[in-house]
Amino acid sequence: MPVAAKLSRKLYETLGDEAAEAMVSWMDSVEHNRAELREMNDLAFARIDARFGEMDARIDGRFSEMDARIDGRFAEMDARIDGRFGEMDARIDGRFGEMEARFDAKLDREIGQLRQEMAAGFGRVESRIEQRFADLMKWSLTFWLGSVIALIGALAILRQFGR
């Protein structure tokens, strides 16, 4: 940017034509150098921005790789855990199957023993009932025979006296 006209006039008055010309050209060159320096600075910042963009892309790539590796590792761990849980489920199911079989066998034995005990108990109760029934029949027969004999005797006595 050229030096302002007011400053230029003051320079010519104070320094003279030659010195003022030198000073103005020096100021113009400084202004021109500033523009070049700004362009160089902009180019450097553009290169730095490009480098940062490259670094961002590399970092994003590395993070993507790490994410993929981590996801892969988690998938492996999930598969291993699922496998272990599958093994544990199978072992638990096997153990429960064994326990069920043992329980069923023991229950069958206990029920068999209970049935034998109940059959023996019912046999004893049945024989006692039969014994009581036989006793009852014996006493009933004895009572009826005694009653019939007494009735026949009473009738015989009545016939003898009633005639």
mmCIF file of C-alpha atoms in Angstrom:
data_model
loop_
_atom_site.group_PDB
_atom_site.id
_atom_site.type_symbol
_atom_site.label_atom_id
_atom_site.label_comp_id
_atom_site.label_asym_id
_atom_site.label_seq_id
_atom_site.Cartn_x
_atom_site.Cartn_y
_atom_site.Cartn_z
ATOM 1 C CA MET A 1 0.000 0.000 0.000
ATOM 2 C CA PRO A 2 1.526 3.405 -0.982
ATOM 3 C CA VAL A 3 2.389 5.829 1.759
ATOM 4 C CA ALA A 4 -0.327 8.376 2.451
ATOM 5 C CA ALA A 5 -0.056 11.681 0.565
ATOM 6 C CA LYS A 6 0.106 13.817 3.708
ATOM 7 C CA LEU A 7 3.088 11.853 5.092
ATOM 8 C CA SER A 8 4.767 11.988 1.700
ATOM 9 C CA ARG A 9 4.494 15.801 1.555
ATOM 10 C CA LYS A 10 5.929 16.165 5.074
ATOM 11 C CA LEU A 11 8.854 13.951 4.157
ATOM 12 C CA TYR A 12 9.650 16.050 1.069
ATOM 13 C CA GLU A 13 9.539 19.228 3.126
ATOM 14 C CA THR A 14 11.660 17.871 5.987
ATOM 15 C CA LEU A 15 14.245 15.675 4.246
ATOM 16 C CA GLY A 16 14.380 17.027 0.763
ATOM 17 C CA ASP A 17 13.604 15.412 -2.561
ATOM 18 C CA GLU A 18 16.328 12.796 -2.698
ATOM 19 C CA ALA A 19 16.066 11.585 0.871
ATOM 20 C CA ALA A 20 12.294 11.663 0.737
ATOM 21 C CA GLU A 21 12.348 9.596 -2.465
ATOM 22 C CA ALA A 22 14.651 7.075 -0.800
ATOM 23 C CA MET A 23 12.499 6.987 2.295
ATOM 24 C CA VAL A 24 9.270 6.579 0.285
ATOM 25 C CA SER A 25 10.777 3.832 -1.873
ATOM 26 C CA TRP A 26 12.091 2.129 1.285
ATOM 27 C CA MET A 27 8.603 2.330 2.841
ATOM 28 C CA ASP A 28 7.048 1.018 -0.365
ATOM 29 C CA SER A 29 9.526 -1.873 -0.395
ATOM 30 C CA VAL A 30 8.732 -2.581 3.276
ATOM 31 C CA GLU A 31 5.038 -2.524 2.427
ATOM 32 C CA HIS A 32 5.706 -4.782 -0.567
ATOM 33 C CA ASN A 33 7.816 -7.100 1.650
ATOM 34 C CA ARG A 34 5.000 -7.189 4.179
ATOM 35 C CA ALA A 35 2.605 -8.322 1.436
ATOM 36 C CA GLU A 36 5.114 -11.005 0.363
ATOM 37 C CA LEU A 37 5.655 -11.970 3.963
ATOM 38 C CA ARG A 38 1.871 -12.220 4.441
ATOM 39 C CA GLU A 39 1.651 -14.415 1.314
ATOM 40 C CA MET A 40 4.501 -16.591 2.585
ATOM 41 C CA ASN A 41 2.872 -16.719 5.988
ATOM 42 C CA ASP A 42 -0.456 -17.722 4.395
ATOM 43 C CA LEU A 43 1.319 -20.405 2.361
ATOM 44 C CA ALA A 44 3.088 -21.670 5.495
ATOM 45 C CA PHE A 45 -0.203 -21.773 7.372
ATOM 46 C CA ALA A 46 -1.826 -23.548 4.424
ATOM 47 C CA ARG A 47 1.013 -26.125 4.515
ATOM 48 C CA ILE A 48 0.612 -26.431 8.282
ATOM 49 C CA ASP A 49 -3.164 -26.825 7.856
ATOM 50 C CA ALA A 50 -2.528 -29.463 5.190
ATOM 51 C CA ARG A 51 -0.097 -31.254 7.513
ATOM 52 C CA PHE A 52 -2.653 -31.069 10.323
ATOM 53 C CA GLY A 53 -5.246 -32.447 7.903
ATOM 54 C CA GLU A 54 -2.859 -35.280 7.039
ATOM 55 C CA MET A 55 -2.182 -35.889 10.726
ATOM 56 C CA ASP A 56 -5.918 -35.815 11.465
ATOM 57 C CA ALA A 57 -6.487 -38.332 8.671
ATOM 58 C CA ARG A 58 -3.650 -40.540 9.972
ATOM 59 C CA ILE A 59 -4.910 -40.260 13.531
ATOM 60 C CA ASP A 60 -8.475 -41.012 12.372
ATOM 61 C CA GLY A 61 -7.115 -43.986 10.433
ATOM 62 C CA ARG A 62 -5.213 -45.218 13.475
ATOM 63 C CA PHE A 63 -8.278 -44.765 15.676
ATOM 64 C CA SER A 64 -10.353 -46.654 13.098
ATOM 65 C CA GLU A 65 -7.748 -49.435 13.076
ATOM 66 C CA MET A 66 -7.712 -49.482 16.879
ATOM 67 C CA ASP A 67 -11.519 -49.478 16.976
ATOM 68 C CA ALA A 68 -11.553 -52.396 14.554
ATOM 69 C CA ARG A 69 -8.924 -54.249 16.597
ATOM 70 C CA ILE A 70 -10.763 -53.533 19.835
ATOM 71 C CA ASP A 71 -14.067 -54.617 18.275
ATOM 72 C CA GLY A 72 -12.338 -57.769 17.041
ATOM 73 C CA ARG A 73 -10.902 -58.459 20.470
ATOM 74 C CA PHE A 74 -14.282 -57.868 22.085
ATOM 75 C CA ALA A 75 -15.868 -60.210 19.544
ATOM 76 C CA GLU A 76 -13.211 -62.821 20.386
ATOM 77 C CA MET A 77 -13.826 -62.331 24.103
ATOM 78 C CA ASP A 78 -17.596 -62.552 23.569
ATOM 79 C CA ALA A 79 -17.125 -65.771 21.611
ATOM 80 C CA ARG A 80 -14.821 -67.194 24.287
ATOM 81 C CA ILE A 81 -17.218 -66.183 27.050
ATOM 82 C CA ASP A 82 -20.166 -67.648 25.123
ATOM 83 C CA GLY A 83 -18.152 -70.840 24.622
ATOM 84 C CA ARG A 84 -17.297 -71.012 28.299
ATOM 85 C CA PHE A 85 -20.908 -70.390 29.274
ATOM 86 C CA GLY A 86 -21.948 -73.082 26.799
ATOM 87 C CA GLU A 87 -19.485 -75.500 28.407
ATOM 88 C CA MET A 88 -20.713 -74.529 31.868
ATOM 89 C CA ASP A 89 -24.341 -74.937 30.783
ATOM 90 C CA ALA A 90 -23.556 -78.381 29.406
ATOM 91 C CA ARG A 91 -21.721 -79.368 32.597
ATOM 92 C CA ILE A 92 -24.540 -78.016 34.765
ATOM 93 C CA ASP A 93 -27.148 -79.807 32.633
ATOM 94 C CA GLY A 94 -25.100 -83.011 32.910
ATOM 95 C CA ARG A 95 -24.806 -82.679 36.659
ATOM 96 C CA PHE A 96 -28.508 -81.940 37.016
ATOM 97 C CA GLY A 97 -29.233 -84.948 34.810
ATOM 98 C CA GLU A 98 -27.081 -87.126 37.076
ATOM 99 C CA MET A 99 -28.763 -85.703 40.161
ATOM 100 C CA GLU A 100 -32.222 -86.266 38.642
ATOM 101 C CA ALA A 101 -31.330 -89.857 37.779
ATOM 102 C CA ARG A 102 -29.991 -90.468 41.293
ATOM 103 C CA PHE A 103 -33.037 -88.775 42.818
ATOM 104 C CA ASP A 104 -35.404 -90.787 40.605
ATOM 105 C CA ALA A 105 -33.603 -94.041 41.477
ATOM 106 C CA LYS A 106 -33.689 -93.228 45.192
ATOM 107 C CA LEU A 107 -37.317 -92.171 44.953
ATOM 108 C CA ASP A 108 -38.165 -95.415 43.143
ATOM 109 C CA ARG A 109 -36.375 -97.425 45.875
ATOM 110 C CA GLU A 110 -38.131 -95.497 48.623
ATOM 111 C CA ILE A 111 -41.520 -95.897 46.941
ATOM 112 C CA GLY A 112 -40.814 -99.629 46.444
ATOM 113 C CA GLN A 113 -39.936 -100.022 50.128
ATOM 114 C CA LEU A 114 -43.002 -98.014 51.102
ATOM 115 C CA ARG A 115 -45.172 -100.237 48.924
ATOM 116 C CA GLN A 116 -43.684 -103.352 50.521
ATOM 117 C CA GLU A 117 -44.236 -101.933 54.006
ATOM 118 C CA MET A 118 -47.780 -100.887 53.085
ATOM 119 C CA ALA A 119 -48.506 -104.347 51.612
ATOM 120 C CA ALA A 120 -47.197 -105.984 54.779
ATOM 121 C CA GLY A 121 -49.179 -103.554 56.937
ATOM 122 C CA PHE A 122 -52.328 -104.039 54.901
ATOM 123 C CA GLY A 123 -51.791 -107.819 55.108
ATOM 124 C CA ARG A 124 -51.594 -107.596 58.891
ATOM 125 C CA VAL A 125 -54.671 -105.358 59.031
ATOM 126 C CA GLU A 126 -56.502 -107.694 56.678
ATOM 127 C CA SER A 127 -55.641 -110.769 58.755
ATOM 128 C CA ARG A 128 -56.727 -108.949 61.928
ATOM 129 C CA ILE A 129 -59.986 -107.976 60.264
ATOM 130 C CA GLU A 130 -60.482 -111.608 59.148
ATOM 131 C CA GLN A 131 -59.685 -112.768 62.696
ATOM 132 C CA ARG A 132 -62.189 -110.294 64.131
ATOM 133 C CA PHE A 133 -64.762 -111.352 61.584
ATOM 134 C CA ALA A 134 -64.165 -115.027 62.447
ATOM 135 C CA ASP A 135 -64.457 -114.181 66.176
ATOM 136 C CA LEU A 136 -67.618 -112.217 65.498
ATOM 137 C CA MET A 137 -69.099 -115.065 63.467
ATOM 138 C CA LYS A 138 -68.150 -117.573 66.193
ATOM 139 C CA TRP A 139 -69.785 -115.469 68.924
ATOM 140 C CA SER A 140 -72.738 -114.707 66.741
ATOM 141 C CA LEU A 141 -73.219 -118.411 66.020
ATOM 142 C CA THR A 142 -72.779 -119.198 69.696
ATOM 143 C CA PHE A 143 -75.358 -116.567 70.616
ATOM 144 C CA TRP A 144 -77.857 -117.791 68.032
ATOM 145 C CA LEU A 145 -77.328 -121.414 68.915
ATOM 146 C CA GLY A 146 -77.766 -120.586 72.581
ATOM 147 C CA SER A 147 -80.887 -118.587 71.750
ATOM 148 C CA VAL A 148 -82.321 -121.374 69.584
ATOM 149 C CA ILE A 149 -81.527 -124.010 72.248
ATOM 150 C CA ALA A 150 -83.112 -121.835 74.938
ATOM 151 C CA LEU A 151 -86.147 -121.245 72.739
ATOM 152 C CA ILE A 152 -86.489 -124.937 71.968
ATOM 153 C CA GLY A 153 -86.114 -125.749 75.677
ATOM 154 C CA ALA A 154 -88.712 -123.140 76.595
ATOM 155 C CA LEU A 155 -91.087 -124.495 74.008
ATOM 156 C CA ALA A 156 -90.503 -128.040 75.239
ATOM 157 C CA ILE A 157 -91.203 -126.965 78.790
ATOM 158 C CA LEU A 158 -94.313 -125.140 77.706
ATOM 159 C CA ARG A 159 -95.557 -128.212 75.860
ATOM 160 C CA GLN A 160 -95.110 -130.381 78.839
ATOM 161 C CA PHE A 161 -96.888 -128.084 81.167
ATOM 162 C CA GLY A 162 -99.421 -126.865 78.811
ATOM 163 C CA ARG A 163 -100.904 -130.121 78.063
#
